[in-house]
Every structure is written in structure tokens, then in C-alpha cells.
Tab-separated table of C-alpha atoms and ligand atoms in Angstrom:
chain	number	residue	atom	x	y	z
N	1	MET	CA	41.285	-0.512	0.447
N	2	SER	CA	38.023	1.353	0.478
N	3	LYS	CA	36.038	0.683	3.575
N	4	TYR	CA	32.810	0.427	1.559
N	5	ASP	CA	31.102	-2.575	0.067
N	6	LEU	CA	29.123	-0.289	-2.208
N	7	VAL	CA	29.418	3.376	-3.157
N	8	ILE	CA	26.650	5.309	-4.916
N	9	LYS	CA	28.522	8.008	-6.731
N	10	GLY	CA	27.643	11.342	-8.300
N	11	GLY	CA	23.890	11.330	-7.779
N	12	SER	CA	21.459	13.944	-6.522
N	13	VAL	CA	20.246	12.525	-3.225
N	14	VAL	CA	16.603	13.170	-2.322
N	15	PHE	CA	16.450	13.657	1.451
N	16	PRO	CA	12.903	13.401	2.852
N	17	TYR	CA	11.711	16.527	4.716
N	18	GLU	CA	14.857	18.371	3.517
N	19	GLY	CA	15.486	18.545	-0.199
N	20	VAL	CA	17.872	17.470	-2.900
N	21	ARG	CA	21.644	17.782	-2.766
N	22	LYS	CA	24.581	16.185	-4.546
N	23	ALA	CA	26.164	13.510	-2.387
N	24	ASP	CA	27.897	10.154	-2.457
N	25	VAL	CA	26.646	7.360	-0.249
N	26	GLY	CA	28.945	4.763	1.282
N	27	ILE	CA	27.457	1.435	2.327
N	28	ARG	CA	28.956	-1.238	4.563
N	29	GLY	CA	27.143	-4.527	4.820
N	30	GLU	CA	23.418	-3.796	4.789
N	31	LYS	CA	23.534	-0.286	6.250
N	32	ILE	CA	24.284	3.272	5.201
N	33	SER	CA	27.706	4.058	6.608
N	34	THR	CA	28.611	7.535	5.280
N	35	ILE	CA	26.925	10.333	3.340
N	36	SER	CA	29.381	12.866	2.048
N	37	GLU	CA	29.971	15.381	-0.743
N	38	SER	CA	32.554	13.101	-2.250
N	39	LEU	CA	33.674	9.603	-1.338
N	40	PRO	CA	36.628	7.679	-2.769
N	41	SER	CA	35.443	4.700	-4.774
N	42	GLU	CA	38.796	2.969	-5.276
N	43	GLY	CA	38.690	-0.502	-3.787
N	44	ALA	CA	34.955	-0.414	-3.086
N	45	GLY	CA	33.190	-3.732	-3.603
N	46	LYS	CA	30.955	-2.113	-6.209
N	47	VAL	CA	30.315	1.373	-7.505
N	48	VAL	CA	26.964	2.513	-8.841
N	49	ASP	CA	27.269	5.534	-11.135
N	50	ALA	CA	24.310	7.769	-10.316
N	51	ALA	CA	25.462	10.814	-12.274
N	52	GLY	CA	22.492	12.658	-13.748
N	53	LYS	CA	20.073	10.595	-11.659
N	54	PHE	CA	18.138	11.039	-8.420
N	55	VAL	CA	18.775	8.796	-5.429
N	56	PHE	CA	15.516	8.256	-3.533
N	57	PRO	CA	15.042	6.191	-0.388
N	58	GLY	CA	13.722	2.779	-1.469
N	59	ALA	CA	9.944	3.006	-1.686
N	60	VAL	CA	7.782	1.376	0.981
N	61	ASP	CA	4.590	0.270	-0.744
N	62	SER	CA	2.433	-0.100	2.345
N	63	HIS	CA	-0.699	-1.430	0.642
N	64	VAL	CA	-0.494	-4.545	-1.533
N	65	HIS	CA	-2.358	-7.869	-1.691
N	66	ILE	CA	0.123	-10.680	-2.231
N	67	GLY	CA	-1.631	-13.981	-2.918
N	68	ILE	CA	-5.129	-12.600	-3.350
N	69	TYR	CA	-5.811	-14.042	-6.810
N	70	ARG	CA	-2.824	-16.282	-7.580
N	71	PRO	CA	-0.977	-19.080	-5.744
N	72	PHE	CA	0.672	-17.433	-2.769
N	73	LYS	CA	4.314	-18.360	-3.229
N	74	GLU	CA	4.312	-17.730	-6.967
N	75	ASP	CA	2.628	-14.370	-6.459
N	76	ALA	CA	5.112	-13.336	-3.750
N	77	THR	CA	7.983	-13.955	-6.168
N	78	SER	CA	6.570	-12.431	-9.342
N	79	GLU	CA	5.021	-9.392	-7.676
N	80	SER	CA	8.001	-8.650	-5.443
N	81	GLU	CA	10.069	-8.703	-8.663
N	82	SER	CA	7.629	-6.165	-10.060
N	83	ALA	CA	8.158	-4.066	-6.920
N	84	ALA	CA	11.950	-4.321	-7.233
N	85	SER	CA	11.791	-3.162	-10.854
N	86	GLY	CA	9.967	-0.021	-9.720
N	87	GLY	CA	12.286	0.962	-6.875
N	88	VAL	CA	10.044	-0.501	-4.163
N	89	THR	CA	12.231	-2.182	-1.525
N	90	THR	CA	9.597	-2.999	1.115
N	91	LEU	CA	6.073	-4.335	0.655
N	92	LEU	CA	3.419	-4.395	3.363
N	93	SER	CA	0.724	-6.821	2.325
N	94	TYR	CA	-2.843	-7.091	3.613
N	95	PHE	CA	-3.401	-10.673	4.695
N	96	ARG	CA	-6.953	-11.868	5.362
N	97	PRO	CA	-8.213	-15.247	6.594
N	98	GLY	CA	-11.006	-16.746	4.468
N	99	LYS	CA	-11.316	-17.343	0.713
N	100	ASN	CA	-8.322	-16.445	-1.504
N	101	TYR	CA	-4.921	-15.930	0.177
N	102	LEU	CA	-4.391	-19.162	2.195
N	103	ASN	CA	-7.993	-20.182	1.501
N	104	LYS	CA	-8.570	-21.106	5.119
N	105	THR	CA	-9.277	-19.610	8.488
N	106	GLY	CA	-8.173	-20.371	12.011
N	107	PRO	CA	-6.286	-18.659	14.801
N	108	TYR	CA	-3.358	-16.428	13.842
N	109	ARG	CA	-1.141	-18.581	16.045
N	110	GLU	CA	-1.635	-21.239	13.337
N	111	LEU	CA	-2.077	-19.056	10.252
N	112	LEU	CA	0.944	-16.819	10.818
N	113	PRO	CA	3.578	-19.585	10.912
N	114	GLU	CA	2.071	-21.018	7.722
N	115	LEU	CA	2.057	-17.592	6.064
N	116	LEU	CA	5.669	-16.944	7.058
N	117	ASP	CA	6.696	-20.380	5.895
N	118	LEU	CA	5.202	-19.771	2.446
N	119	SER	CA	6.808	-16.319	2.374
N	120	ASP	CA	10.237	-17.649	3.202
N	121	ASN	CA	12.397	-17.941	0.078
N	122	SER	CA	9.680	-16.280	-2.001
N	123	TYR	CA	10.244	-12.520	-1.966
N	124	VAL	CA	13.036	-10.504	-3.595
N	125	VAL	CA	12.203	-7.396	-1.512
N	126	ASP	CA	11.609	-6.999	2.224
N	127	TYR	CA	8.053	-7.461	3.427
N	128	GLY	CA	5.636	-7.399	6.313
N	129	TYR	CA	1.963	-8.137	6.859
N	130	HIS	CA	-1.096	-6.271	8.075
N	131	ALA	CA	-3.613	-8.666	9.672
N	132	THR	CA	-7.369	-8.665	9.116
N	133	MET	CA	-9.360	-9.881	12.106
N	134	ASN	CA	-12.637	-11.570	11.186
N	135	THR	CA	-13.656	-12.969	14.561
N	136	GLU	CA	-13.527	-12.017	18.214
N	137	ALA	CA	-11.007	-14.819	18.693
N	138	HIS	CA	-8.757	-13.091	16.126
N	139	VAL	CA	-9.196	-9.782	17.934
N	140	GLY	CA	-8.040	-11.550	21.089
N	141	GLU	CA	-4.718	-12.265	19.340
N	142	THR	CA	-3.871	-8.592	18.703
N	143	GLU	CA	-1.377	-8.215	21.541
N	144	TRP	CA	0.297	-11.522	20.701
N	145	LEU	CA	0.664	-10.489	17.059
N	146	VAL	CA	2.446	-7.275	18.032
N	147	ARG	CA	4.636	-8.758	20.773
N	148	GLU	CA	5.527	-12.084	19.151
N	149	GLY	CA	4.320	-12.042	15.560
N	150	GLY	CA	5.887	-8.797	14.340
N	151	ILE	CA	2.544	-7.524	13.018
N	152	SER	CA	1.560	-4.103	14.305
N	153	THR	CA	-1.128	-2.949	11.864
N	154	PHE	CA	-4.588	-4.373	11.354
N	155	LYS	CA	-7.450	-4.102	8.901
N	156	TYR	CA	-11.209	-3.930	8.733
N	157	TYR	CA	-13.314	-3.947	5.544
N	158	MET	CA	-16.578	-2.095	6.151
N	159	PHE	CA	-18.306	-3.604	3.134
N	160	TYR	CA	-18.045	-7.178	4.418
N	161	LYS	CA	-20.605	-6.511	7.114
N	162	LEU	CA	-23.470	-6.650	4.616
N	163	LEU	CA	-22.538	-10.183	3.667
N	164	ASN	CA	-23.555	-11.149	7.135
N	165	LEU	CA	-26.820	-9.266	7.480
N	166	ALA	CA	-30.054	-11.181	7.299
N	167	GLY	CA	-31.413	-11.380	3.770
N	168	SER	CA	-28.156	-10.655	1.987
N	169	SER	CA	-25.908	-12.914	-0.027
N	170	PRO	CA	-25.820	-16.394	1.460
N	171	ASP	CA	-22.244	-16.671	0.176
N	172	GLY	CA	-20.997	-13.970	2.484
N	173	MET	CA	-20.360	-16.156	5.488
N	174	ASN	CA	-18.581	-18.635	3.241
N	175	TYR	CA	-16.308	-15.959	1.844
N	176	LEU	CA	-14.823	-14.993	5.193
N	177	MET	CA	-15.465	-18.475	6.643
N	178	ILE	CA	-17.133	-17.030	9.723
N	179	ASP	CA	-20.363	-17.534	11.591
N	180	SER	CA	-21.001	-14.168	13.229
N	181	PRO	CA	-21.189	-10.777	11.534
N	182	VAL	CA	-18.343	-8.292	11.167
N	183	ASP	CA	-20.778	-5.415	11.731
N	184	LEU	CA	-20.222	-2.094	13.481
N	185	GLY	CA	-20.573	-3.811	16.866
N	186	PHE	CA	-17.672	-6.032	15.878
N	187	LEU	CA	-15.734	-2.965	14.704
N	188	TYR	CA	-16.323	-1.326	18.105
N	189	LYS	CA	-14.798	-4.329	19.917
N	190	TYR	CA	-11.957	-4.515	17.401
N	191	MET	CA	-11.111	-0.822	17.833
N	192	LYS	CA	-11.258	-1.095	21.616
N	193	GLU	CA	-8.636	-3.832	21.516
N	194	VAL	CA	-6.362	-2.117	18.958
N	195	SER	CA	-6.564	1.017	21.111
N	196	ARG	CA	-5.652	-0.929	24.271
N	197	VAL	CA	-2.699	-2.568	22.545
N	198	ASN	CA	-1.612	0.781	21.066
N	199	GLU	CA	-1.471	2.229	24.582
N	200	LEU	CA	0.662	-0.755	25.662
N	201	PHE	CA	3.216	-0.339	22.867
N	202	LYS	CA	3.062	3.429	22.306
N	203	ASP	CA	6.761	3.878	23.153
N	204	TYR	CA	7.627	1.607	20.207
N	205	GLY	CA	5.187	2.623	17.508
N	206	ARG	CA	1.648	3.373	16.435
N	207	ILE	CA	-0.561	0.292	16.539
N	208	SER	CA	-3.356	1.117	14.126
N	209	LEU	CA	-6.415	-0.094	12.285
N	210	SER	CA	-6.587	0.389	8.514
N	211	ILE	CA	-10.114	0.725	7.212
N	212	HIS	CA	-11.634	0.214	3.775
N	213	CYS	CA	-14.397	2.802	4.094
N	214	GLU	CA	-17.349	1.950	1.856
N	215	GLU	CA	-20.944	1.516	3.013
N	216	PRO	CA	-22.464	-1.665	1.555
N	217	GLU	CA	-26.095	-1.006	2.421
N	218	ILE	CA	-25.999	2.179	0.330
N	219	ILE	CA	-24.051	0.440	-2.451
N	220	ARG	CA	-26.660	-2.310	-2.646
N	221	ALA	CA	-29.493	0.191	-3.021
N	222	ILE	CA	-27.758	2.367	-5.631
N	223	ASN	CA	-26.430	-0.607	-7.623
N	224	GLU	CA	-30.021	-1.471	-8.447
N	225	GLU	CA	-30.711	2.065	-9.728
N	226	VAL	CA	-27.595	2.152	-11.949
N	227	LYS	CA	-28.272	-1.302	-13.400
N	228	LEU	CA	-31.675	-0.033	-14.578
N	229	SER	CA	-30.181	2.842	-16.615
N	230	PRO	CA	-26.527	2.236	-17.503
N	231	SER	CA	-24.601	5.045	-19.238
N	232	GLY	CA	-22.565	2.809	-21.542
N	233	ASN	CA	-19.296	3.771	-19.837
N	234	PRO	CA	-18.660	0.884	-17.432
N	235	LEU	CA	-16.209	2.697	-15.173
N	236	LYS	CA	-18.565	5.645	-14.793
N	237	ASP	CA	-21.441	3.289	-14.013
N	238	TYR	CA	-19.335	1.532	-11.421
N	239	SER	CA	-18.397	4.857	-9.833
N	240	ASP	CA	-22.038	5.968	-9.855
N	241	ALA	CA	-23.059	2.671	-8.252
N	242	ARG	CA	-20.617	3.233	-5.375
N	243	PRO	CA	-20.896	7.036	-5.133
N	244	PRO	CA	-18.353	9.143	-3.223
N	245	TRP	CA	-20.883	10.046	-0.560
N	246	GLN	CA	-21.052	6.457	0.674
N	247	GLU	CA	-17.281	6.733	1.333
N	248	GLU	CA	-18.005	9.957	3.240
N	249	LEU	CA	-20.662	8.166	5.289
N	250	ALA	CA	-18.417	5.195	6.035
N	251	ILE	CA	-15.506	7.445	7.069
N	252	ASN	CA	-17.758	9.284	9.498
N	253	GLU	CA	-19.166	6.073	10.995
N	254	ALA	CA	-15.734	4.549	11.504
N	255	SER	CA	-14.237	7.763	12.852
N	256	ILE	CA	-16.948	8.272	15.451
N	257	ILE	CA	-16.315	4.765	16.785
N	258	ALA	CA	-12.581	5.564	16.704
N	259	LYS	CA	-13.241	8.701	18.732
N	260	TYR	CA	-14.939	6.774	21.545
N	261	THR	CA	-12.404	3.944	21.539
N	262	LYS	CA	-9.318	6.174	20.926
N	263	CYS	CA	-8.195	3.932	18.083
N	264	PRO	CA	-5.539	5.177	15.601
N	265	VAL	CA	-6.998	4.834	12.106
N	266	ASN	CA	-5.643	4.663	8.562
N	267	LEU	CA	-8.238	5.773	6.011
N	268	LEU	CA	-7.220	3.702	3.017
N	269	HIS	CA	-7.329	4.504	-0.699
N	270	LEU	CA	-9.366	7.727	-0.590
N	271	SER	CA	-10.705	7.971	-4.124
N	272	SER	CA	-12.783	11.138	-4.261
N	273	GLN	CA	-13.087	14.748	-3.154
N	274	LYS	CA	-15.876	13.803	-0.739
N	275	ALA	CA	-13.769	11.048	0.836
N	276	VAL	CA	-10.763	13.328	1.354
N	277	GLU	CA	-12.954	16.122	2.707
N	278	ALA	CA	-14.472	13.652	5.168
N	279	GLY	CA	-10.968	12.515	6.185
N	280	LYS	CA	-9.900	16.142	6.724
N	281	ASP	CA	-13.065	16.869	8.620
N	282	VAL	CA	-12.726	13.978	11.103
N	283	SER	CA	-9.011	14.800	11.541
N	284	SER	CA	-9.893	18.330	12.616
N	285	ARG	CA	-12.946	17.276	14.647
N	286	TYR	CA	-10.912	14.738	16.645
N	287	PRO	CA	-7.403	16.222	16.849
N	288	GLU	CA	-6.553	13.898	19.749
N	289	LEU	CA	-6.773	10.919	17.364
N	290	SER	CA	-4.166	9.919	14.840
N	291	PHE	CA	-5.532	9.599	11.296
N	292	LEU	CA	-3.558	8.675	8.215
N	293	LEU	CA	-5.081	9.630	4.839
N	294	GLU	CA	-3.843	7.321	2.071
N	295	GLY	CA	-4.003	7.810	-1.719
N	296	THR	CA	-3.344	5.289	-4.481
N	297	LEU	CA	-1.490	5.436	-7.774
N	298	HIS	CA	-4.584	4.458	-9.753
N	299	HIS	CA	-6.903	7.020	-8.186
N	300	LEU	CA	-4.242	9.665	-8.896
N	301	GLY	CA	-3.331	8.414	-12.365
N	302	LEU	CA	-6.614	7.304	-13.932
N	303	SER	CA	-10.071	8.789	-14.352
N	304	ASN	CA	-13.317	7.205	-15.457
N	305	GLU	CA	-13.507	9.377	-18.577
N	306	MET	CA	-10.579	7.325	-19.917
N	307	ASP	CA	-11.511	4.400	-22.110
N	308	LEU	CA	-10.176	1.683	-19.799
N	309	GLY	CA	-12.981	-0.871	-19.690
N	310	ILE	CA	-13.858	-3.223	-16.873
N	311	LEU	CA	-10.284	-4.434	-16.363
N	312	ALA	CA	-9.838	-1.187	-14.396
N	313	LYS	CA	-12.655	-2.071	-12.006
N	314	VAL	CA	-11.444	-1.545	-8.439
N	315	ASN	CA	-12.906	-0.704	-5.020
N	316	PRO	CA	-13.371	2.146	-4.379
N	317	PRO	CA	-13.919	2.924	-8.083
N	318	ILE	CA	-11.873	5.077	-10.439
N	319	ARG	CA	-13.518	8.524	-10.189
N	320	SER	CA	-14.016	11.618	-12.352
N	321	ARG	CA	-11.294	13.971	-13.601
N	322	GLU	CA	-12.451	16.570	-11.031
N	323	ASP	CA	-11.941	14.072	-8.230
N	324	VAL	CA	-8.465	13.260	-9.575
N	325	GLU	CA	-7.538	16.971	-9.530
N	326	TYR	CA	-8.805	17.277	-5.971
N	327	LEU	CA	-6.688	14.275	-4.922
N	328	TRP	CA	-3.582	15.950	-6.389
N	329	LYS	CA	-4.433	19.171	-4.583
N	330	SER	CA	-4.621	17.122	-1.367
N	331	VAL	CA	-1.246	15.522	-2.091
N	332	LEU	CA	0.302	18.948	-2.757
N	333	GLU	CA	-1.087	20.455	0.452
N	334	GLY	CA	0.006	17.415	2.504
N	335	THR	CA	-3.455	16.116	3.428
N	336	ILE	CA	-2.784	12.802	1.705
N	337	GLN	CA	0.331	11.546	3.489
N	338	THR	CA	1.098	8.247	1.769
N	339	VAL	CA	0.728	6.969	-1.785
N	340	VAL	CA	0.440	3.233	-2.382
N	341	SER	CA	-0.339	0.848	-5.223
N	342	ASP	CA	-3.037	-1.391	-3.666
N	343	HIS	CA	-1.367	-3.941	-5.971
N	344	ALA	CA	-3.512	-7.061	-6.502
N	345	SER	CA	-2.029	-9.040	-9.373
N	346	ALA	CA	-4.765	-10.433	-11.572
N	347	THR	CA	-5.045	-11.888	-15.057
N	348	ARG	CA	-7.606	-11.364	-17.817
N	349	GLU	CA	-8.796	-14.897	-17.127
N	350	ILE	CA	-9.396	-14.178	-13.444
N	351	LYS	CA	-11.165	-10.912	-14.225
N	352	LYS	CA	-13.604	-12.264	-16.793
N	353	GLY	CA	-17.303	-11.566	-16.316
N	354	ASP	CA	-19.363	-8.426	-16.695
N	355	LEU	CA	-18.983	-5.154	-14.830
N	356	TRP	CA	-20.916	-6.427	-11.835
N	357	THR	CA	-19.432	-9.919	-11.527
N	358	SER	CA	-15.764	-9.475	-12.502
N	359	LEU	CA	-13.269	-9.312	-9.653
N	360	PRO	CA	-11.988	-5.916	-8.508
N	361	GLY	CA	-8.369	-4.765	-8.373
N	362	PHE	CA	-5.165	-4.887	-10.422
N	363	GLY	CA	-1.446	-4.343	-9.997
N	364	GLY	CA	0.706	-1.233	-10.300
N	365	THR	CA	3.485	-1.254	-7.698
N	366	SER	CA	6.204	-0.775	-10.331
N	367	LEU	CA	4.597	2.515	-11.414
N	368	MET	CA	5.235	4.259	-8.063
N	369	PHE	CA	7.891	6.634	-9.420
N	370	PRO	CA	6.555	7.017	-12.986
N	371	VAL	CA	3.149	8.186	-11.692
N	372	LEU	CA	4.467	10.418	-8.894
N	373	ILE	CA	7.189	11.950	-11.047
N	374	THR	CA	5.150	12.432	-14.235
N	375	GLU	CA	1.795	13.470	-12.791
N	376	GLY	CA	3.214	14.975	-9.586
N	377	TYR	CA	6.629	16.519	-10.219
N	378	HIS	CA	6.509	17.299	-13.937
N	379	LYS	CA	2.843	18.264	-14.318
N	380	ARG	CA	1.989	19.777	-10.935
N	381	GLY	CA	5.258	20.876	-9.341
N	382	LEU	CA	5.270	18.316	-6.516
N	383	PRO	CA	8.768	18.586	-4.981
N	384	LEU	CA	11.000	15.517	-5.257
N	385	HIS	CA	11.578	15.388	-1.489
N	386	THR	CA	7.800	15.234	-1.017
N	387	ILE	CA	7.734	12.253	-3.383
N	388	ALA	CA	10.315	10.586	-1.101
N	389	GLU	CA	8.051	11.296	1.886
N	390	LEU	CA	4.854	10.004	0.219
N	391	SER	CA	6.460	6.850	-1.149
N	392	SER	CA	8.901	5.987	1.614
N	393	SER	CA	9.314	7.969	4.848
N	394	ASN	CA	5.660	8.544	5.682
N	395	PRO	CA	4.564	4.942	5.095
N	396	ALA	CA	7.618	3.802	7.076
N	397	ARG	CA	6.689	6.098	9.975
N	398	TYR	CA	2.973	5.314	10.044
N	399	HIS	CA	3.524	1.570	9.734
N	400	ASN	CA	6.331	1.236	12.286
N	401	LEU	CA	9.297	0.640	9.971
N	402	PHE	CA	11.129	3.917	10.665
N	403	PRO	CA	14.097	4.548	10.922
N	404	LYS	CA	15.207	1.131	9.656
N	405	LYS	CA	13.297	1.930	6.456
N	406	GLY	CA	12.259	5.265	4.972
N	407	ALA	CA	15.400	7.251	5.802
N	408	ILE	CA	18.594	8.230	4.044
N	409	ALA	CA	20.659	8.381	7.209
N	410	VAL	CA	23.689	6.671	8.699
N	411	GLY	CA	22.605	3.395	10.332
N	412	SER	CA	19.422	2.964	8.283
N	413	ASP	CA	19.052	0.072	5.850
N	414	ALA	CA	20.807	0.861	2.573
N	415	ASP	CA	17.625	0.819	0.457
N	416	PHE	CA	17.504	3.042	-2.627
N	417	ALA	CA	15.676	3.701	-5.850
N	418	ILE	CA	17.920	5.455	-8.356
N	419	VAL	CA	15.634	7.147	-10.819
N	420	ASP	CA	16.020	8.930	-14.144
N	421	ILE	CA	13.324	11.591	-13.809
N	422	ASP	CA	13.468	12.606	-17.489
N	423	GLU	CA	13.557	9.276	-19.275
N	424	GLU	CA	10.185	8.793	-20.961
N	425	ARG	CA	8.706	5.410	-21.841
N	426	LYS	CA	5.419	4.070	-23.050
N	427	VAL	CA	4.263	1.457	-20.524
N	428	THR	CA	4.678	-2.118	-21.733
N	429	LEU	CA	3.970	-5.244	-19.697
N	430	ARG	CA	7.654	-6.107	-20.000
N	431	ASP	CA	8.598	-2.940	-18.104
N	432	LEU	CA	6.308	-3.871	-15.236
N	433	HIS	CA	7.965	-7.267	-14.542
N	434	THR	CA	4.660	-8.638	-13.270
N	435	ALA	CA	2.713	-11.855	-13.812
N	436	GLN	CA	-0.336	-9.752	-14.654
N	437	ASP	CA	-1.167	-10.036	-18.368
N	438	PHE	CA	-2.709	-6.583	-18.728
N	439	SER	CA	-2.310	-3.125	-17.270
N	440	PRO	CA	-4.774	-0.216	-17.365
N	441	GLU	CA	-1.709	2.004	-17.888
N	442	GLU	CA	-0.387	-0.015	-20.869
N	443	GLY	CA	0.475	2.404	-23.697
N	444	MET	CA	0.443	5.481	-21.459
N	445	LYS	CA	3.618	7.603	-21.430
N	446	PHE	CA	5.485	8.238	-18.194
N	447	LYS	CA	8.766	9.810	-17.169
N	448	GLY	CA	10.652	8.687	-14.064
N	449	TRP	CA	11.888	5.142	-14.518
N	450	THR	CA	14.033	3.288	-11.996
N	451	LYS	CA	17.556	2.465	-13.202
N	452	TYR	CA	18.837	0.718	-10.056
N	453	THR	CA	17.144	-0.650	-6.991
N	454	ILE	CA	19.286	-1.371	-3.944
N	455	LEU	CA	18.040	-3.344	-0.946
N	456	ARG	CA	20.163	-3.665	2.210
N	457	GLY	CA	23.320	-2.827	0.284
N	458	LYS	CA	22.741	-5.180	-2.629
N	459	VAL	CA	21.785	-4.116	-6.145
N	460	ILE	CA	18.615	-6.093	-6.876
N	461	PHE	CA	17.598	-4.391	-10.149
N	462	GLU	CA	19.774	-2.974	-12.944
N	463	ASP	CA	19.809	-2.899	-16.761
N	464	ASP	CA	16.055	-3.547	-16.700
N	465	LYS	CA	16.596	-6.882	-14.963
N	466	VAL	CA	15.772	-8.114	-11.472
N	467	ILE	CA	19.002	-9.738	-10.310
N	468	ALA	CA	18.172	-10.895	-6.774
N	469	ASP	CA	16.936	-14.391	-6.053
N	470	PRO	CA	13.645	-15.121	-4.289
N	471	GLY	CA	14.500	-15.361	-0.627
N	472	TYR	CA	16.712	-12.279	-0.532
N	473	GLY	CA	13.706	-10.353	0.834
N	474	LYS	CA	13.280	-10.689	4.595
N	475	PHE	CA	10.233	-10.575	6.852
N	476	ILE	CA	10.467	-7.349	8.841
N	477	LYS	CA	8.979	-7.619	12.325
N	478	ARG	CA	7.188	-4.442	13.319
N	479	PRO	CA	7.368	-2.169	15.241
N	480	VAL	CA	11.040	-2.260	14.286
N	481	ASN	CA	11.811	-0.324	17.472
N	482	LEU	CA	10.370	-3.209	19.528
N	483	HIS	CA	11.856	-6.055	17.470
N	484	TYR	CA	15.210	-4.351	17.026
N	485	GLU	CA	17.955	-6.644	15.746
P	1	ZN	ZN1	-6.404	-3.018	-0.832
């Protein structure tokens, strides 16, 4: 009798921070039990033949928006299936009180149980939540969320502050369902509390604040200019209306407050050269702080010279080809440490309207490996082990999932994406396994498709089919080193 429930045989294993070597992996229950040059497969519960393929750690997509535009439970199922089909085994979703999502506000002590209840029996991959605090009462729940709730990462959207300034959109307050502004004064208090709680739990993880850095007062002014003389290319107009320098400004504002409050910060979805340069600059100006610089699949894979139309509207916008090249340079030199999808499943119906009124965002979690392998490995020489770091180990470390997730090591969860790095396909909606009825990447050719996805020792995707049931995915309380089971 083999002592393994599952053996992955004959593959090239991609070890983060090390490199690639041929190895077999033996799995017992939900964990990696043995990694060895050759393991006997006789009597194993199941054998996955990985010959000719690359065995990556299951991807941790640390930036998605489950339930933003579609009914929550339905979205959790369809979009976690999309994740599974792309080798993503853990999703970290940005939850926000207010419109969309649960369409309500209230204390997290009430919202979280409801959120977890809806999540239960919905996901096919493991998941966790980042929490957005919209009120001082929410901020007061930070320590409780870490200690009891299993949520150790938080979010602030800089562009929501304008909604609450005198003279701006009267709908703003309604959108977040709040009655006092989430301005920089609010951000200061928020950072002070995240910093205090980080100090409290620093032996267990990095309690951090993720920030969407865009400056709405500048956007409002420049929007008016662009609307007066549009270029005819909607994505270029949208990029011009939210120019890279307002990201640079926002990053500097947030980072200076972080400096004085000692708050660990994640600079999300850096879209442009100016944004990355600002992120590098604040990292070197304040070396005592911990910054994470995040990139997205769409900012790396798309440019606004492509004829994509307004369905590819997203915040921050798709930028120029030069910006895209600079982002890749930053990935190659290690400045951008994580790559995420910012997946927000939409439909054509939801996104109708003109450039200025249609809703931003779209999905792409299942393209994690195709984009990184085609545009990174094949076109620019990005090493495969770096792809494992960007897609799995680094997000797991920064978001307090390591070493349960993000490692190919004995004792870690047996989560894998087994990828054929040379198989080329033209993107079809069928391949994405999503409820979204369009994709900006539809028709584009990519190499690097997932053949098997394994989550906690169970094959959840093979033969182009998701074979796990909703509910197999578990809520992962973070930091995992505090909530160790
Ligand atoms: Zn996002």
C-alpha cells in the first residue's frame, strides 16, 4: 500500500525563490507529505501524470471583488470556478459595506457573520476577505477582526473622499451609506489604528492597509478638459482623464500619512510608470515602513492603443504601451512583488452606458498563468520561479497566508497548478469558466494553460472541467500563524 492519497508524478516542480527541478510530490490528506526525486505510485489513491508539465504552487489571487456586480452567492460560485480553472487555489476578496456587495452597512460584528454565511457552501477554492472601513466605528473593530474574525488586511479607497466633499455628487454619501467623510483625516485615524493593531500582532503577521491611490479632486478637474476634446479612442481618453500623475500624487499623500502613523501599506494595482516610480520613491524614502507594490494582469497585458472599447474601462485606467513596458521592467527587477487579477465579474448589460457612466472593472483571474507565462516568461525571460513568487508565495507572505499557502514544502497545504507552458490557445469565454459574457482578452493568443488544479490534496480541475462542488473551498482565517488549526 502506498502511503499517499495522491502522487504528482514526473513533473518539473517550480520552487519559489529556488528554481525548477524534476520531482514527485506525495500528498496525504490535505498536506504535502513528501517531495522526492522519485516516489512509488503503486497503491496511491490517485496519480496525476505531470510529465512534460510544470508544477506551480497554487496561485493566491490576493485582489478580487466577489459579489460586486452580481448576487453574492452566485458570484462566489461562478467566479471561484473561474479561479480554479486558471490554477488559482486561494482568493482574497475586497469586501466593502455600502452599495453593491451585501448592499447594506452596519458594524462588522453583524456584517461578517452574514458574509461568512453567504460564503459557506459557495466557493470551490479557498478564500479570505480584506475589510474596507467606512466609519470610525468600523475602524474601532480592527483588533476584533484580526483576533476573532480572521481578517488581517484592510482597505481604503482614496477616490471616495470626493463623494463626501461639499458641492460634489449628492449620491456619494448614499453609495457608501455613511454620514461623515472618508477624507484624509479619516485615513489618518484609520492608519493609526491599523498601525497599533499591527504592533499588537507583529509576531503573527503583517497587519496592513491596502490603498487604491487615485486623487479625485484632480480627476474631476481633468475629466472636464478631456470631455471637451475627446480623441476618439475611449480608453486613451479615460487614461488622459485620470492621468498617471494623479496616482503619483495620491501615493505620496498616503505614504506621508503612513510615515507618521507607521502603517504598513499595500499600493494596489499600480498602472503606470509614474505610479511605480512613486512607489519606489516612498519605499526608499521611508525604509522603516513596509510597502507592497502590486501589479495587475490587465495593466501588464493590455494597453490603450489596443482596440478594446469601453468594456475594458477600469480604475486606474489601462495605460500606454510605454507604461506597460515599464511595468514589466518593474516585475523583472522585483519592484512589483505581487500580480493579481482585480477580478470583478461583470456583464455587458451591467456595463452599458457611455465611457463616463459605464461601470469600471472586469474579470480575469483565470488568465493568471497565461499572461505571466506568455508575456513574462516567453516574451521577456521572466523566470518560472519568479512567476511562482508573484502569483503565490509573495501574496501569501504579504497577506498572512504563509506557509499554509504559497509554499511547496512538507506540511503546507497541497495546492498546485499544473501548467503546460507551451500549449497555445486563443482565449474563448468557455476557457475562462466565468459568468462574465465578455472578456477584453477574447481572441488573444496565450501560452501557459492550466491542466490540473489541486486544492488541499483534491483535484478540483482537470480535462477542462471544474470537478469540485461549491462548498469545497474554505474560509481561511488570517494571520494563519495566529489562527493555526
Ligand atoms: Zn480592486
